[in-house]
Every structure is written in structure tokens, then in C-alpha cells.
Short mmCIF file of C-alpha atoms in Angstrom, two decimals:
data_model
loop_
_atom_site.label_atom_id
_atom_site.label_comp_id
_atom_site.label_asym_id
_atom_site.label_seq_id
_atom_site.Cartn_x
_atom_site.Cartn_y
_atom_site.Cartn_z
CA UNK A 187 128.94 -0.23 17.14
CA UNK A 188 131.05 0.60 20.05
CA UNK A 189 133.52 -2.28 21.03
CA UNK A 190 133.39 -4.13 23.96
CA UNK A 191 136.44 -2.77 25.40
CA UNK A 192 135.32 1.35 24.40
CA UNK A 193 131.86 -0.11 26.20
CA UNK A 194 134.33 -0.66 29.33
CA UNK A 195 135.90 2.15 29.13
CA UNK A 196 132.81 4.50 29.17
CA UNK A 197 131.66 2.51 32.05
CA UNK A 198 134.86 3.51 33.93
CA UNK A 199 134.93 6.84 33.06
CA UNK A 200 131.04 7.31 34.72
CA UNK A 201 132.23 4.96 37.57
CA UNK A 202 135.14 7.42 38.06
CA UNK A 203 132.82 10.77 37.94
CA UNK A 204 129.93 8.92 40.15
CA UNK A 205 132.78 8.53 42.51
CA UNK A 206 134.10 11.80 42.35
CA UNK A 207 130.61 13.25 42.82
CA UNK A 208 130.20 10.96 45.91
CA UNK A 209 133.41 11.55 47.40
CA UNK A 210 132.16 15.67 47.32
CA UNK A 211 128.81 14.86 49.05
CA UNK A 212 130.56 12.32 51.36
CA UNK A 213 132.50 15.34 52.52
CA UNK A 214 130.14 17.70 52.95
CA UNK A 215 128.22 15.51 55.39
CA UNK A 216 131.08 15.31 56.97
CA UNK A 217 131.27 18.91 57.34
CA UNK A 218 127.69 18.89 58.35
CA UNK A 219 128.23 16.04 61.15
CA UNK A 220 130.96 18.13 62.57
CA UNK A 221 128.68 21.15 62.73
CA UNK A 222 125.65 19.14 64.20
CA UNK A 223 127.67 17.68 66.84
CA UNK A 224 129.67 21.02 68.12
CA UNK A 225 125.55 21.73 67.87
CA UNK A 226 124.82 19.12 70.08
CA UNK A 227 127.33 19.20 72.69
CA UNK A 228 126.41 23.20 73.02
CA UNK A 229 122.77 22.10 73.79
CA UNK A 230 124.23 19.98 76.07
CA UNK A 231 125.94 22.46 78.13
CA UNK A 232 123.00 25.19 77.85
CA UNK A 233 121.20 22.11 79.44
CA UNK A 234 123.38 21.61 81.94
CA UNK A 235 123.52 24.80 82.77
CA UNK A 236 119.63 25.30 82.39
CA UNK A 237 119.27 22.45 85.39
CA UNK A 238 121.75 24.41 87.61
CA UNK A 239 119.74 27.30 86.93
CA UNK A 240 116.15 25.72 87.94
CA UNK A 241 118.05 24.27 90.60
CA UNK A 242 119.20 27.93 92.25
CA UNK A 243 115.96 29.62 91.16
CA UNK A 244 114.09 26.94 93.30
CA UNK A 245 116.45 27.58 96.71
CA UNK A 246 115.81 31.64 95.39
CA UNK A 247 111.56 31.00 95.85
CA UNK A 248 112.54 29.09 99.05
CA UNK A 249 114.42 31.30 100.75
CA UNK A 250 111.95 33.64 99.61
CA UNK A 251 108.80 32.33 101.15
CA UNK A 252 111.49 31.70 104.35
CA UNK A 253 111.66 35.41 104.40
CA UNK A 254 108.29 36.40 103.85
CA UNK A 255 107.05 34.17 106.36
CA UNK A 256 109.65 35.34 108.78
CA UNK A 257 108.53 39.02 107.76
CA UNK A 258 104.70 38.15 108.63
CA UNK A 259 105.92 36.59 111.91
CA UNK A 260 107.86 39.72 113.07
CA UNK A 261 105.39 42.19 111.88
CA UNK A 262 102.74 40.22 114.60
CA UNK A 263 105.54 40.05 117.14
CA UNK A 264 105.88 44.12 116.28
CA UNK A 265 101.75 44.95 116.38
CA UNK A 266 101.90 42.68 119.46
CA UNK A 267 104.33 44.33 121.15
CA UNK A 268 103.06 47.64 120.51
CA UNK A 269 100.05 46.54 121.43
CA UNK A 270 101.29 45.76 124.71
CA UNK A 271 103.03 48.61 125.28
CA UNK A 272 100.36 50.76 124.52
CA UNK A 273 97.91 48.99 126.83
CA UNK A 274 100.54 49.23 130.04
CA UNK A 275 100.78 52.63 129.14
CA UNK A 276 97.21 53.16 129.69
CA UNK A 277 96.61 51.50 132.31
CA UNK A 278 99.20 53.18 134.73
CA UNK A 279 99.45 57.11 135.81
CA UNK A 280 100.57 59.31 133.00
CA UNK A 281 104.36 60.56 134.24
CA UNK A 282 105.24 64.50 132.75
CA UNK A 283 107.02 64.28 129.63
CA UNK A 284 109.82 66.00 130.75
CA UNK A 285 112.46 66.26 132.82
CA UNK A 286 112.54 69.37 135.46
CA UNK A 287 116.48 68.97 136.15
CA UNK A 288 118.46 67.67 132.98
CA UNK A 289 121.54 67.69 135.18
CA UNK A 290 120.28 64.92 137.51
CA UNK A 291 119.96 62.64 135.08
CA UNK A 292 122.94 63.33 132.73
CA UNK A 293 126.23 63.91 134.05
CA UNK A 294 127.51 67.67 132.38
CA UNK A 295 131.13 66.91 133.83
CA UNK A 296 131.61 64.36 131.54
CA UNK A 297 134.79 65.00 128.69
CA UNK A 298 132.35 64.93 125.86
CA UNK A 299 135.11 64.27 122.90
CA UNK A 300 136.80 60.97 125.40
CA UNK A 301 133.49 60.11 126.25
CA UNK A 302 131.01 57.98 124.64
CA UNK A 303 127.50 59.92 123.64
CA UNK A 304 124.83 58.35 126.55
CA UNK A 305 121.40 59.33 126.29
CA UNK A 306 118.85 60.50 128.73
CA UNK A 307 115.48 60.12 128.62
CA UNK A 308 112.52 60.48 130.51
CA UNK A 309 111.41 57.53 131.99
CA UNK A 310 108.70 56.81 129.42
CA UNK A 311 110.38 58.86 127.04
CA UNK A 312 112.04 55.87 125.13
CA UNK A 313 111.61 55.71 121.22
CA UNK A 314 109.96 52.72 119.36
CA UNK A 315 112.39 50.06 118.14
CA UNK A 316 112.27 50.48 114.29
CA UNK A 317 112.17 46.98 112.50
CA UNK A 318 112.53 47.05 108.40
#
């Protein structure tokens, strides 16, 4: 039989691997805690930035339906207008479309390269206003 005190011994030398084993498994959660919580505070930030990104996306669809409303309204005003314009057209005399003396109504003596470009029309020769 072993002795009491080769009994101890034994015991100590298991205590001392058990320990060893547990200081190698202590570490490597400590490795994996580390990892987990660089983990964590990148989720973090991608949710952070996630928010800022619903936040713009939802002033993006606003402005959006802003504009496409605003589009709808001008595209009446435009059909309106034209509308308009079309009727008073009919309804008074039909004026020739075009102009007997072009030097009556635009001035020739004019320094063309000092000068501004004007243009002459007729007097219902004047070109639709072009809306995009």
C-alpha cells in the first residue's frame, strides 16, 4: 500500500495538472470574450449606423412624394395653361404667321458681336414654355 504521504503527493500532482488544464481553458475564454465583445461593439456601430440610414432613407421617400406631388401639380398648372391658351387662341381672329417687314420689328443697325441676341417674333408667334 501506498503511504499516506505518496497518497498526498499524487493528489498534488493531479491538483497541479487540473490546474494547469484550467488555467489553458480559462485563457482561451478569455480569448473568446475579447473576440465576442470587439463582435459586439461592431454590431453596435452597424446599428448605429443602420438607424442613421432608416433615418435618411425616410427624409429620401419624403422628399420624394414632395416632388412627385409638386410634379402632378405643375403638370395641371401646364395642361391648364395650355388649355387656356389654346382656347383664347380660338376664340379671337387668326393673325398671318408671318411678318411682311422683318426690319420693322428688329433693328438690322444693331452691332451684332456688342450686342445682346433679341428675338423677334410674330405677335402670336411665341414658343411654348418647356417645363421638365
Amino acid at each position: 500500500m501506498l503511504s499516506n504521504l505518496e497518497l498526498l503527493k499524487q493528489r498534488i500532482a493531479n491538483l497541479e495538472a487540473e490546474k494547469d488544464e484550467l488555467k489553458g481553458e480559462n485563457a482561451e475564454l478569455k480569448n473568446e470574450n475579447a473576440k465576442l465583445k470587439r463582435i459586439i461593439e461592431e454590431n453596435a456601430r452597424c446599428d448605429a449606423e443602420n438607424a442613421e440610414h432608416k433615418v435618411r432613407i425616410e427624409e429620401l421617400e419624403k422628399n420624394s412624394a414632395n416632388i412627385s406631388a409638386e410634379n402632378a401639380e405643375l403638370k395641371a398648372e401646364l395642361a391648364k395653361l395650355r388649355h387656356d391658351f389654346d382656347s383664347s387662341n380660338l376664340t379671337r381672329p387668326q393673325q398671318p404667321q408671318h411678318v411682311t417687314n422683318v426690319q420693322n420689328s428688329c433693328s438690322v443697325e444693331e452691332d451684332i458681336s456688342s450686342a445682346k441676341p433679341e428675338r423677334c417674333f410674330a405677335s402670336n408667334d411665341i414658343p411654348d414654355l418647356v417645363i421638365d
